[in-house]
Amino acid sequence: MLVSASPTATTRRERLAASIARRGFARVVDLAREADVSEVTVRTDLAALEADGRIARVHGGAIPRGPVTERELSVERTRTRLARAKEAIAAEAAARVQPGQSVLLDVGSTTLAVAHALVARHDLDDVVVVTNGLAIALALEPALPRLTVVVTGGTLRSLQHSLVNPLATTLLDGVHADLAIIGATGVHAEHGVTNVNLPEAEVKQKMVAAADRVLLVADASKRGVAHLGRVAALDEVDELITDARGGAAASGAFVDDPARASLAALADTGLAITAVPVGAGLG
């Protein structure tokens, strides 16, 4: 016989789901304290929310699911979109890395292209790369031992093959790097750098905080876009490397062209921007 949740339980579960969505990851012990119920009750609520497709239970807590994550595409799908633009951006970003440096490299199709570009830099030696991406770590493997690759650890996500909390940020709290190369699903003149996935946004935040210098790599389709997960304000980013679509626009001009308008709006904020040429027929 099925027993419906009481109104009190229903309200509590809605609040739990909202808290998890807001944080990206929430621990059972914290949720129990906030709701003033036992951890056993919280685990029961999380099981119900997971059955409804609202959250996913992970070790020690839960992460959100639903419309936000459903809009996220796998790295295999996104890497083929605007591939030449991403390769050009990646080559420019990899050129910023110097022998002997430490680099934080997060997940995404453009940062995966950066990993391949770093492998192609045969002049690089004694470089330490810290990443939360399994695909990125494997892409860097051919450059061992010129590069030392450190993987953060954490909970595996399938879409990006990324490692997120719990545990993903533990290592990042204890390191200091020369450079962070960060991807994002949105960079907006008002809303800053954002990401569609909350758990990955949290890891990106930690990388930004742990680096002396932050490079944002994002193709033109990400410009003028804002998503739920905040990564950084624009003044926390030292340079945006993007493709040159819209690069001929003067500030405030060509507002009917989204690529040009978004680039002009970002330039007006004072953000340093390098727009790399890609050529005709971007693919």
XYZ file of N, CA and C in Angstrom:
849
model
N 0.839 -1.192 0.000
C 0.000 0.000 0.000
C 0.880 1.249 0.000
N 0.619 2.177 -0.930
C 1.401 3.398 -1.023
C 0.904 4.427 -0.028
N 1.853 5.084 0.619
C 1.512 6.123 1.584
C 2.032 7.447 1.050
N 1.162 8.423 0.880
C 1.570 9.735 0.383
C 2.309 10.496 1.465
N 3.240 11.341 1.029
C 3.963 12.172 1.983
C 3.011 13.184 2.596
N 3.210 13.469 3.861
C 2.390 14.465 4.538
C 2.706 15.846 3.993
N 1.799 16.831 4.196
C 2.097 18.192 3.746
C 3.406 18.711 4.317
N 3.687 18.347 5.578
C 4.933 18.799 6.195
C 6.127 18.207 5.470
N 6.061 16.906 5.163
C 7.155 16.254 4.448
C 7.315 16.827 3.045
N 6.206 17.099 2.383
C 6.259 17.663 1.036
C 6.935 19.026 1.042
N 6.556 19.867 1.996
C 7.169 21.196 2.111
C 8.657 21.077 2.411
N 8.991 20.181 3.333
C 10.397 19.999 3.707
C 11.221 19.538 2.508
N 10.667 18.630 1.731
C 11.402 18.125 0.570
C 11.602 19.207 -0.485
N 10.606 20.069 -0.652
C 10.767 21.185 -1.585
C 11.901 22.096 -1.136
N 11.975 22.329 0.167
C 13.046 23.177 0.695
C 14.406 22.505 0.539
N 14.437 21.193 0.758
C 15.689 20.463 0.570
C 16.140 20.547 -0.887
N 15.209 20.337 -1.815
C 15.548 20.394 -3.237
C 16.056 21.776 -3.622
N 15.431 22.818 -3.085
C 15.859 24.188 -3.379
C 17.249 24.454 -2.825
N 17.526 23.957 -1.619
C 18.837 24.149 -1.006
C 19.922 23.444 -1.803
N 19.638 22.240 -2.260
C 20.613 21.482 -3.047
C 20.865 22.165 -4.386
N 19.799 22.660 -5.024
C 19.951 23.361 -6.302
C 20.778 24.628 -6.142
N 20.570 25.331 -5.039
C 21.291 26.576 -4.796
C 22.777 26.329 -4.563
N 23.106 25.272 -3.831
C 24.498 25.013 -3.468
C 25.268 24.224 -4.520
N 24.553 23.360 -5.242
C 25.241 22.462 -6.152
C 25.592 21.138 -5.502
N 25.936 21.159 -4.233
C 26.141 19.952 -3.426
C 25.811 20.306 -1.987
N 25.044 19.456 -1.339
C 24.689 19.692 0.062
C 24.887 18.403 0.848
N 25.482 18.531 2.025
C 25.726 17.370 2.877
C 24.478 17.012 3.666
N 24.309 15.718 3.927
C 23.168 15.252 4.709
C 23.148 15.914 6.077
N 24.304 15.998 6.724
C 24.356 16.553 8.077
C 23.912 18.011 8.083
N 24.275 18.769 7.047
C 23.881 20.179 6.978
C 22.387 20.317 6.702
N 21.871 19.482 5.823
C 20.441 19.524 5.520
C 19.609 19.160 6.741
N 20.081 18.173 7.508
C 19.358 17.769 8.717
C 19.331 18.898 9.737
N 20.452 19.588 9.877
C 20.518 20.690 10.835
C 19.598 21.833 10.412
N 19.597 22.155 9.133
C 18.759 23.250 8.650
C 17.270 22.934 8.789
N 16.900 21.689 8.520
C 15.484 21.302 8.578
C 15.043 20.902 9.977
N 16.024 20.804 10.890
C 15.742 20.403 12.271
C 15.070 19.030 12.317
N 15.625 18.102 11.550
C 15.156 16.718 11.557
C 16.378 15.810 11.623
N 16.139 14.529 11.780
C 17.241 13.578 11.863
C 17.844 13.322 10.484
N 19.071 12.812 10.480
C 19.706 12.453 9.219
C 18.954 11.317 8.534
N 18.352 10.441 9.326
C 17.548 9.357 8.750
C 16.382 9.930 7.948
N 15.726 10.960 8.506
C 14.612 11.601 7.801
C 15.091 12.255 6.514
N 16.239 12.920 6.585
C 16.779 13.564 5.386
C 17.086 12.524 4.314
N 17.669 11.410 4.711
C 17.991 10.371 3.725
C 16.715 9.823 3.072
N 15.655 9.703 3.860
C 14.370 9.273 3.303
C 13.848 10.297 2.303
N 13.962 11.581 2.668
C 13.525 12.646 1.764
C 14.352 12.657 0.481
N 15.660 12.461 0.619
C 16.522 12.458 -0.561
C 16.187 11.290 -1.483
N 15.862 10.151 -0.895
C 15.466 8.999 -1.714
C 14.205 9.316 -2.512
N 13.257 10.010 -1.877
C 12.027 10.388 -2.567
C 12.304 11.405 -3.672
N 13.159 12.378 -3.384
C 13.500 13.388 -4.389
C 14.262 12.764 -5.556
N 15.115 11.798 -5.257
C 15.849 11.120 -6.327
C 14.895 10.320 -7.204
N 13.927 9.664 -6.577
C 12.937 8.898 -7.342
C 12.126 9.803 -8.266
N 11.951 11.063 -7.864
C 11.225 12.037 -8.685
C 12.115 12.698 -9.733
N 13.404 12.358 -9.728
C 14.328 12.955 -10.684
C 14.775 14.353 -10.332
N 14.575 14.759 -9.077
C 14.913 16.128 -8.657
C 16.379 16.268 -8.271
N 16.931 15.228 -7.637
C 18.317 15.267 -7.156
C 18.966 13.914 -7.431
N 20.272 13.870 -7.238
C 21.002 12.598 -7.296
C 21.780 12.454 -6.000
N 21.642 11.325 -5.355
C 22.380 11.090 -4.117
C 23.818 10.694 -4.432
N 24.751 11.296 -3.711
C 26.162 10.952 -3.806
C 26.671 10.715 -2.394
N 27.908 10.258 -2.287
C 28.452 9.960 -0.970
C 28.411 11.197 -0.072
N 27.689 11.091 1.034
C 27.646 12.176 2.010
C 26.581 13.221 1.787
N 25.902 13.183 0.640
C 24.922 14.236 0.386
C 24.203 14.048 -0.929
N 23.949 15.173 -1.620
C 23.188 15.119 -2.866
C 23.562 16.289 -3.758
N 23.363 16.103 -5.058
C 23.574 17.151 -6.055
C 22.288 17.302 -6.869
N 22.076 18.455 -7.505
C 20.809 18.677 -8.220
C 20.748 17.949 -9.548
N 19.521 17.671 -9.959
C 19.234 17.183 -11.299
C 18.050 17.982 -11.815
N 17.646 17.729 -13.056
C 16.474 18.408 -13.575
C 16.786 19.274 -14.760
N 15.994 20.355 -14.964
C 16.113 21.144 -16.189
C 17.494 21.706 -16.428
N 18.212 22.125 -15.349
C 19.523 22.730 -15.558
C 20.483 21.729 -16.157
N 20.566 20.520 -15.553
C 21.495 19.534 -16.058
C 21.021 18.926 -17.369
N 19.700 18.924 -17.623
C 19.204 18.370 -18.871
C 19.638 19.217 -20.059
N 19.920 20.494 -19.852
C 20.373 21.350 -20.943
C 21.862 21.189 -21.200
N 22.564 20.540 -20.304
C 23.999 20.359 -20.452
C 24.272 19.265 -21.471
N 25.244 19.500 -22.351
C 25.606 18.525 -23.366
C 26.887 17.817 -22.971
N 27.067 16.619 -23.491
C 28.281 15.871 -23.186
C 29.471 16.511 -23.883
N 30.666 16.253 -23.350
C 31.871 16.810 -23.953
C 32.087 16.237 -25.347
N 31.634 15.000 -25.590
C 31.774 14.409 -26.920
C 30.956 15.182 -27.955
N 29.778 15.685 -27.545
C 28.946 16.457 -28.473
C 29.481 17.871 -28.657
N 29.898 18.513 -27.576
C 30.306 19.913 -27.682
C 31.667 20.082 -28.343
N 32.536 19.083 -28.272
C 33.877 19.239 -28.847
C 33.836 19.347 -30.364
N 32.763 18.833 -31.000
C 32.656 18.911 -32.456
C 32.029 20.217 -32.928
N 31.427 20.959 -32.008
C 30.831 22.243 -32.363
C 31.919 23.312 -32.405
N 31.990 24.044 -33.505
C 32.978 25.119 -33.640
C 34.375 24.600 -33.327
N 34.697 23.406 -33.841
C 35.946 22.741 -33.474
C 37.164 23.577 -33.835
N 37.152 24.204 -35.021
C 38.326 24.984 -35.420
C 38.495 26.226 -34.559
N 37.383 26.839 -34.170
C 37.470 27.988 -33.266
C 38.075 27.573 -31.933
N 37.628 26.444 -31.407
C 38.147 25.972 -30.122
C 39.624 25.608 -30.212
N 40.029 25.021 -31.329
C 41.440 24.679 -31.502
C 42.309 25.935 -31.564
N 41.817 26.976 -32.243
C 42.575 28.227 -32.318
C 42.672 28.891 -30.951
N 41.567 28.901 -30.218
C 41.564 29.448 -28.857
C 42.521 28.662 -27.975
N 42.482 27.342 -28.094
C 43.324 26.481 -27.267
C 44.802 26.709 -27.545
N 45.163 26.859 -28.810
C 46.563 27.098 -29.151
C 47.059 28.404 -28.542
N 46.203 29.426 -28.571
C 46.568 30.713 -27.972
C 46.739 30.583 -26.470
N 45.834 29.857 -25.819
C 45.933 29.677 -24.366
C 47.162 28.865 -23.993
N 47.427 27.795 -24.736
C 48.592 26.955 -24.435
C 49.892 27.728 -24.605
N 49.896 28.707 -25.505
C 51.093 29.520 -25.714
C 51.422 30.385 -24.507
N 50.449 30.595 -23.614
C 50.683 31.394 -22.418
C 51.438 30.612 -21.330
N 51.478 29.302 -21.441
C 52.096 28.464 -20.412
C 53.603 28.421 -20.622
N 54.349 28.589 -19.537
C 55.804 28.602 -19.586
C 56.373 27.391 -18.850
N 57.565 26.920 -19.255
C 58.192 25.816 -18.533
C 58.325 26.136 -17.045
N 58.094 25.134 -16.221
C 58.220 25.297 -14.781
C 56.980 25.811 -14.086
N 55.928 26.104 -14.837
C 54.725 26.657 -14.218
C 53.771 25.565 -13.732
N 52.868 25.979 -12.856
C 51.761 25.126 -12.420
C 50.472 25.684 -13.006
N 49.620 24.781 -13.500
C 48.422 25.177 -14.236
C 47.218 24.410 -13.705
N 46.126 25.121 -13.470
C 44.844 24.503 -13.151
C 44.015 24.486 -14.427
N 43.492 23.318 -14.789
C 42.759 23.166 -16.047
C 41.449 22.448 -15.765
N 40.338 23.158 -15.962
C 39.044 22.562 -15.627
C 38.458 21.832 -16.835
N 37.223 21.345 -16.687
C 36.633 20.494 -17.721
C 35.881 21.310 -18.766
N 35.752 20.724 -19.953
C 35.010 21.346 -21.032
C 35.644 20.999 -22.364
N 34.916 21.239 -23.442
C 35.440 20.899 -24.760
C 36.592 21.811 -25.173
N 36.539 23.092 -24.786
C 37.625 24.005 -25.140
C 38.863 23.727 -24.299
N 38.685 23.442 -23.016
C 39.845 23.112 -22.184
C 40.428 21.753 -22.569
N 39.606 20.849 -23.088
C 40.148 19.595 -23.623
C 41.044 19.888 -24.824
N 40.630 20.847 -25.650
C 41.482 21.267 -26.765
C 42.771 21.898 -26.255
N 42.703 22.624 -25.137
C 43.911 23.185 -24.525
C 44.860 22.063 -24.111
N 44.314 20.996 -23.539
C 45.151 19.863 -23.135
C 45.915 19.303 -24.330
N 45.230 19.124 -25.455
C 45.906 18.622 -26.659
C 46.966 19.612 -27.147
N 46.676 20.907 -27.034
C 47.645 21.920 -27.452
C 48.869 21.925 -26.546
N 48.681 21.654 -25.271
C 49.821 21.565 -24.353
C 50.709 20.372 -24.700
N 50.102 19.260 -25.055
C 50.877 18.081 -25.456
C 51.720 18.394 -26.691
N 51.177 19.207 -27.587
C 51.891 19.565 -28.816
C 53.034 20.543 -28.571
N 53.069 21.160 -27.390
C 54.149 22.088 -27.038
C 55.360 21.298 -26.541
N 56.195 20.835 -27.458
C 57.328 19.990 -27.073
C 58.415 20.760 -26.335
N 58.310 22.090 -26.331
C 59.270 22.895 -25.581
C 58.925 22.965 -24.103
N 57.736 22.523 -23.719
C 57.327 22.606 -22.319
C 57.961 21.485 -21.512
N 58.443 21.851 -20.325
C 59.032 20.863 -19.425
C 58.773 21.315 -17.995
N 58.689 20.359 -17.101
C 58.522 20.645 -15.678
C 57.262 21.470 -15.414
N 56.187 21.145 -16.116
C 54.900 21.807 -15.922
C 53.974 20.861 -15.165
N 53.340 21.374 -14.119
C 52.376 20.600 -13.343
C 50.974 21.060 -13.732
N 50.137 20.126 -14.146
C 48.756 20.431 -14.507
C 47.835 19.730 -13.519
N 46.995 20.506 -12.857
C 45.991 19.964 -11.940
C 44.639 20.077 -12.626
N 43.915 18.980 -12.720
C 42.630 18.987 -13.417
C 41.598 18.154 -12.676
N 40.340 18.505 -12.862
C 39.241 17.680 -12.357
C 38.553 16.941 -13.497
N 39.228 16.844 -14.644
C 38.657 16.177 -15.807
C 39.404 14.903 -16.155
N 38.711 13.784 -16.172
C 39.358 12.521 -16.521
C 39.774 12.498 -17.987
N 38.926 13.015 -18.881
C 39.283 13.058 -20.297
C 40.502 13.944 -20.518
N 40.590 15.028 -19.764
C 41.734 15.928 -19.890
C 43.003 15.256 -19.387
N 42.918 14.561 -18.267
C 44.085 13.852 -17.738
C 44.603 12.831 -18.747
N 43.695 12.094 -19.375
C 44.103 11.100 -20.367
C 44.682 11.765 -21.611
N 44.133 12.920 -21.995
C 44.669 13.643 -23.149
C 46.092 14.123 -22.893
N 46.407 14.434 -21.636
C 47.741 14.917 -21.272
C 48.753 13.793 -21.110
N 48.286 12.570 -21.009
C 49.179 11.443 -20.708
C 50.348 11.293 -21.681
N 50.170 11.528 -22.994
C 51.317 11.382 -23.900
C 52.483 12.315 -23.586
N 52.243 13.383 -22.835
C 53.306 14.341 -22.516
C 54.045 13.999 -21.228
N 53.651 12.918 -20.558
C 54.401 12.490 -19.379
C 55.782 11.988 -19.821
N 56.875 12.239 -19.102
C 56.937 12.951 -17.816
C 57.257 14.435 -17.943
N 57.219 14.984 -19.201
C 57.457 16.430 -19.315
C 56.429 17.201 -18.506
N 55.204 16.719 -18.535
C 54.140 17.291 -17.726
C 53.839 16.342 -16.582
N 53.587 16.896 -15.416
C 53.077 16.125 -14.291
C 51.589 16.408 -14.191
N 50.786 15.366 -14.191
C 49.331 15.526 -14.188
C 48.781 15.070 -12.845
N 48.064 15.969 -12.174
C 47.447 15.687 -10.882
C 45.937 15.766 -11.056
N 45.228 14.729 -10.648
C 43.768 14.694 -10.735
C 43.193 14.951 -9.349
N 42.188 15.800 -9.282
C 41.693 16.268 -7.983
C 41.071 15.176 -7.133
N 40.419 14.208 -7.762
C 39.551 13.311 -7.003
C 38.170 13.926 -6.900
N 37.215 13.150 -6.423
C 35.852 13.646 -6.278
C 34.846 12.663 -6.847
N 33.627 13.140 -7.032
C 32.529 12.323 -7.533
C 32.426 12.474 -9.049
N 32.401 11.362 -9.763
C 32.430 11.380 -11.222
C 31.070 11.737 -11.807
N 31.078 12.711 -12.742
C 29.896 13.050 -13.532
C 30.108 12.532 -14.947
N 29.047 12.002 -15.543
C 29.192 11.333 -16.827
C 29.310 12.295 -18.006
N 28.569 13.391 -18.015
C 28.503 14.237 -19.202
C 29.855 14.829 -19.579
N 30.561 15.368 -18.608
C 31.856 15.989 -18.860
C 33.020 15.113 -18.403
N 32.720 13.933 -17.851
C 33.754 13.070 -17.259
C 34.544 13.866 -16.220
N 33.800 14.638 -15.450
C 34.408 15.546 -14.482
C 34.282 15.004 -13.071
N 35.139 15.502 -12.199
C 35.115 15.159 -10.786
C 34.666 16.384 -10.009
N 33.625 16.226 -9.201
C 33.042 17.340 -8.461
C 32.949 16.965 -6.987
N 32.418 17.883 -6.190
C 32.263 17.607 -4.765
C 31.260 16.495 -4.529
N 31.413 15.741 -3.418
C 32.397 15.939 -2.366
C 33.806 15.517 -2.793
N 34.782 16.152 -2.198
C 36.218 15.884 -2.294
C 36.926 16.610 -3.427
N 36.243 17.026 -4.492
C 36.945 17.626 -5.625
C 37.683 18.900 -5.244
N 37.111 19.690 -4.345
C 37.745 20.964 -3.993
C 38.718 20.843 -2.826
N 38.793 19.672 -2.209
C 39.704 19.506 -1.070
C 41.141 19.772 -1.485
N 41.557 19.198 -2.603
C 42.914 19.429 -3.090
C 43.112 20.885 -3.483
N 42.116 21.477 -4.134
C 42.254 22.857 -4.599
C 42.391 23.838 -3.448
N 41.816 23.512 -2.295
C 41.968 24.377 -1.123
C 43.409 24.413 -0.630
N 44.208 23.419 -1.026
C 45.570 23.330 -0.511
C 46.651 23.625 -1.527
N 46.287 24.188 -2.696
C 47.300 24.471 -3.707
C 47.271 25.942 -4.108
N 48.390 26.368 -4.690
C 48.503 27.712 -5.264
C 49.166 27.551 -6.618
N 48.531 28.019 -7.677
C 49.019 27.803 -9.038
C 49.373 29.119 -9.709
N 50.251 29.016 -10.702
C 50.607 30.199 -11.480
C 49.464 30.640 -12.388
N 48.739 29.662 -12.922
C 47.769 29.971 -13.969
C 46.568 29.038 -13.866
N 45.379 29.590 -14.043
C 44.168 28.782 -14.201
C 43.610 29.044 -15.592
N 43.339 27.975 -16.318
C 42.699 28.080 -17.628
C 41.310 27.484 -17.476
N 40.312 28.350 -17.585
C 38.942 28.005 -17.226
C 38.031 28.122 -18.445
N 37.158 27.145 -18.616
C 36.097 27.246 -19.605
C 34.794 27.608 -18.915
N 33.783 27.946 -19.690
C 32.477 28.302 -19.122
C 31.428 28.188 -20.211
N 30.183 28.069 -19.799
C 29.092 28.050 -20.780
C 28.502 29.433 -20.999
N 28.977 30.428 -20.239
C 28.498 31.784 -20.434
C 29.493 32.809 -19.933
N 29.656 33.899 -20.686
C 30.419 35.061 -20.218
C 29.645 36.298 -20.661
N 29.241 37.092 -19.663
C 28.288 38.179 -19.888
C 28.831 39.451 -19.261
N 28.614 40.582 -19.931
C 29.147 41.851 -19.438
C 28.620 42.212 -18.058
N 27.385 41.859 -17.744
C 26.799 42.181 -16.441
C 26.904 41.036 -15.449
N 26.700 39.819 -15.912
C 26.609 38.674 -15.007
C 27.920 37.920 -14.839
N 28.943 38.292 -15.582
C 30.244 37.668 -15.415
C 30.322 36.285 -16.037
N 31.154 35.448 -15.430
C 31.407 34.100 -15.938
C 30.472 33.129 -15.225
N 29.737 32.341 -15.993
C 28.771 31.414 -15.404
C 28.875 30.047 -16.070
N 28.240 29.068 -15.438
C 28.238 27.714 -15.981
C 26.876 27.076 -15.758
N 26.457 26.239 -16.696
C 25.141 25.622 -16.617
C 25.052 24.612 -15.484
N 26.193 24.040 -15.089
C 26.195 22.995 -14.072
C 26.730 23.528 -12.757
N 25.933 23.436 -11.696
C 26.316 24.015 -10.408
C 27.515 23.332 -9.759
N 27.576 22.000 -9.694
C 28.751 21.383 -9.071
C 30.058 21.745 -9.770
N 30.042 21.813 -11.100
C 31.262 22.184 -11.805
C 31.579 23.664 -11.626
N 30.562 24.497 -11.510
C 30.800 25.917 -11.245
C 31.554 26.101 -9.934
N 31.230 25.292 -8.936
C 31.912 25.391 -7.644
C 33.395 25.061 -7.776
N 33.731 24.043 -8.565
C 35.131 23.686 -8.771
C 35.851 24.799 -9.522
N 35.201 25.367 -10.517
C 35.794 26.474 -11.259
C 36.086 27.660 -10.333
N 35.157 27.958 -9.421
C 35.373 29.036 -8.452
C 36.654 28.812 -7.661
N 36.850 27.585 -7.209
C 38.041 27.255 -6.421
C 39.312 27.436 -7.243
N 39.265 27.062 -8.507
C 40.438 27.225 -9.363
C 40.772 28.697 -9.563
N 39.749 29.505 -9.765
C 39.967 30.947 -9.908
C 40.640 31.511 -8.661
N 40.164 31.095 -7.493
C 40.702 31.606 -6.232
C 42.125 31.134 -5.971
N 42.510 29.993 -6.553
C 43.809 29.389 -6.236
C 44.919 29.798 -7.193
N 44.630 30.624 -8.199
C 45.618 30.942 -9.228
C 46.023 32.409 -9.193
N 47.290 32.660 -9.557
C 47.767 34.037 -9.691
C 47.132 34.732 -10.892
N 46.929 33.966 -11.945
C 46.420 34.544 -13.191
C 45.340 33.627 -13.748
N 44.264 34.222 -14.263
C 43.119 33.446 -14.751
C 42.876 33.766 -16.222
N 42.916 32.726 -17.056
C 42.552 32.843 -18.463
C 41.205 32.172 -18.667
N 40.284 32.876 -19.277
C 38.990 32.307 -19.635
C 39.008 31.987 -21.116
N 38.715 30.734 -21.466
C 38.666 30.330 -22.870
C 37.214 30.047 -23.228
N 36.691 30.791 -24.206
C 35.274 30.659 -24.561
C 35.063 31.122 -25.994
N 34.434 30.287 -26.803
C 34.156 30.694 -28.177
C 32.996 31.691 -28.203
N 32.740 32.254 -29.370
C 31.771 33.346 -29.492
C 30.358 32.946 -29.093
N 30.027 31.664 -29.186
C 28.676 31.239 -28.813
C 28.418 31.377 -27.321
N 29.474 31.505 -26.518
C 29.317 31.658 -25.066
C 29.185 33.123 -24.646
N 29.545 34.051 -25.544
C 29.515 35.472 -25.204
C 28.085 35.983 -25.156
N 27.804 36.835 -24.153
C 26.469 37.385 -23.995
C 25.486 36.426 -23.367
N 25.980 35.306 -22.851
C 25.139 34.259 -22.265
C 25.380 34.206 -20.763
N 24.325 33.969 -19.989
C 24.443 33.801 -18.536
C 23.675 32.561 -18.115
N 24.280 31.786 -17.218
C 23.640 30.582 -16.696
C 23.549 30.657 -15.176
N 23.010 29.609 -14.583
C 22.693 29.612 -13.156
C 23.919 29.654 -12.253
N 24.927 28.873 -12.581
C 26.069 28.729 -11.677
C 27.101 29.823 -11.865
N 27.286 30.652 -10.844
C 28.265 31.735 -10.936
C 29.670 31.181 -10.749
N 30.589 31.575 -11.627
C 31.985 31.149 -11.544
C 32.872 32.285 -11.054
N 32.773 33.451 -11.681
C 33.643 34.573 -11.316
C 33.080 35.864 -11.878
N 33.417 36.959 -11.207
C 33.158 38.280 -11.775
C 34.214 38.552 -12.844
N 33.921 39.453 -13.766
C 34.872 39.727 -14.838
C 36.178 40.298 -14.310
N 36.122 41.022 -13.185
C 37.369 41.580 -12.662
C 38.253 40.529 -11.994
N 37.762 39.295 -11.875
C 38.590 38.193 -11.392
C 39.299 37.470 -12.532
N 38.965 37.835 -13.767
C 39.551 37.212 -14.955
C 40.596 38.152 -15.537
N 41.786 37.626 -15.802
C 42.850 38.463 -16.355
C 42.736 38.628 -17.864
N 42.213 37.611 -18.530
C 42.127 37.700 -19.990
C 41.086 36.712 -20.503
N 40.302 37.157 -21.467
C 39.402 36.285 -22.214
C 40.041 35.981 -23.557
N 40.172 34.705 -23.868
C 40.626 34.288 -25.194
C 39.418 33.702 -25.912
N 39.052 34.316 -27.019
C 37.856 33.918 -27.758
C 38.167 33.950 -29.242
N 37.211 33.565 -30.079
C 37.443 33.657 -31.516
C 36.979 35.013 -32.023
N 37.420 35.358 -33.217
C 37.306 36.735 -33.700
C 35.972 37.077 -34.332
N 34.987 36.197 -34.270
C 33.681 36.590 -34.787
C 33.187 37.814 -34.035
N 32.892 38.875 -34.770
C 32.481 40.120 -34.136
C 33.644 41.031 -33.810
N 34.855 40.630 -34.151
C 36.021 41.409 -33.765
C 36.152 42.741 -34.459
N 35.461 42.925 -35.582
C 35.561 44.191 -36.306
C 34.647 45.256 -35.749
N 33.848 44.900 -34.746
C 32.858 45.850 -34.244
C 33.488 46.906 -33.368
N 33.076 48.145 -33.563
C 33.443 49.196 -32.630
C 32.522 49.112 -31.424
N 32.973 49.674 -30.308
C 32.167 49.623 -29.088
C 30.811 50.263 -29.328
N 29.745 49.513 -29.012
C 28.395 50.027 -29.141
C 27.814 49.918 -30.539
N 28.601 49.437 -31.502
C 28.128 49.349 -32.878
C 27.658 47.939 -33.203
N 26.952 47.808 -34.330
C 26.524 46.521 -34.852
C 25.715 45.732 -33.826
N 24.808 46.405 -33.132
C 24.046 45.724 -32.092
C 23.106 44.675 -32.675
N 22.909 44.692 -34.019
C 22.072 43.677 -34.638
C 22.837 42.375 -34.852
N 24.136 42.377 -34.642
C 24.972 41.188 -34.770
C 25.337 40.727 -33.364
N 24.755 39.626 -32.869
C 24.993 39.213 -31.482
C 26.463 38.983 -31.164
N 27.219 38.390 -32.102
C 28.632 38.125 -31.830
C 29.401 39.422 -31.638
N 29.116 40.410 -32.487
C 29.810 41.689 -32.375
C 29.344 42.462 -31.144
N 28.045 42.459 -30.910
C 27.515 43.199 -29.766
C 28.047 42.644 -28.455
N 28.119 41.326 -28.341
C 28.599 40.729 -27.092
C 30.069 41.023 -26.874
N 30.855 41.010 -27.951
C 32.277 41.307 -27.820
C 32.484 42.763 -27.426
N 31.706 43.666 -28.038
C 31.806 45.081 -27.697
C 31.412 45.330 -26.246
N 30.357 44.668 -25.781
C 29.910 44.850 -24.397
C 30.963 44.371 -23.410
N 31.605 43.256 -23.709
C 32.662 42.753 -22.829
C 33.868 43.684 -22.848
N 34.211 44.199 -24.019
C 35.340 45.125 -24.111
C 35.075 46.398 -23.319
N 33.830 46.843 -23.287
C 33.475 48.053 -22.547
C 33.680 47.905 -21.043
N 33.721 46.682 -20.542
C 33.935 46.473 -19.104
C 35.392 46.642 -18.707
N 36.277 46.714 -19.687
C 37.701 46.795 -19.397
C 38.392 45.448 -19.382
N 37.668 44.376 -19.653
C 38.255 43.041 -19.687
C 39.251 42.938 -20.831
N 40.439 42.417 -20.546
C 41.423 42.173 -21.598
C 40.943 41.014 -22.464
N 40.895 41.237 -23.778
C 40.360 40.237 -24.697
C 41.352 39.991 -25.824
N 41.632 38.730 -26.077
C 42.369 38.326 -27.268
C 41.416 37.546 -28.153
N 41.139 38.080 -29.347
C 40.235 37.427 -30.294
C 41.079 36.821 -31.405
N 41.117 35.508 -31.466
C 41.995 34.825 -32.413
C 41.269 34.607 -33.736
N 41.961 34.816 -34.855
C 41.348 34.548 -36.159
C 41.239 33.048 -36.390
N 40.164 32.653 -37.065
C 39.948 31.234 -37.324
C 39.845 30.961 -38.814
N 39.317 31.892 -39.574
C 39.147 31.684 -41.006
C 37.695 31.427 -41.341
N 37.429 31.337 -42.602
C 36.059 31.164 -43.077
C 35.565 29.762 -42.770
N 34.246 29.668 -42.637
C 33.636 28.358 -42.465
C 33.959 27.721 -41.144
N 33.706 28.414 -40.064
C 33.989 27.855 -38.755
C 33.260 26.545 -38.587
N 33.980 25.551 -38.042
C 33.350 24.261 -37.837
C 33.638 23.712 -36.491
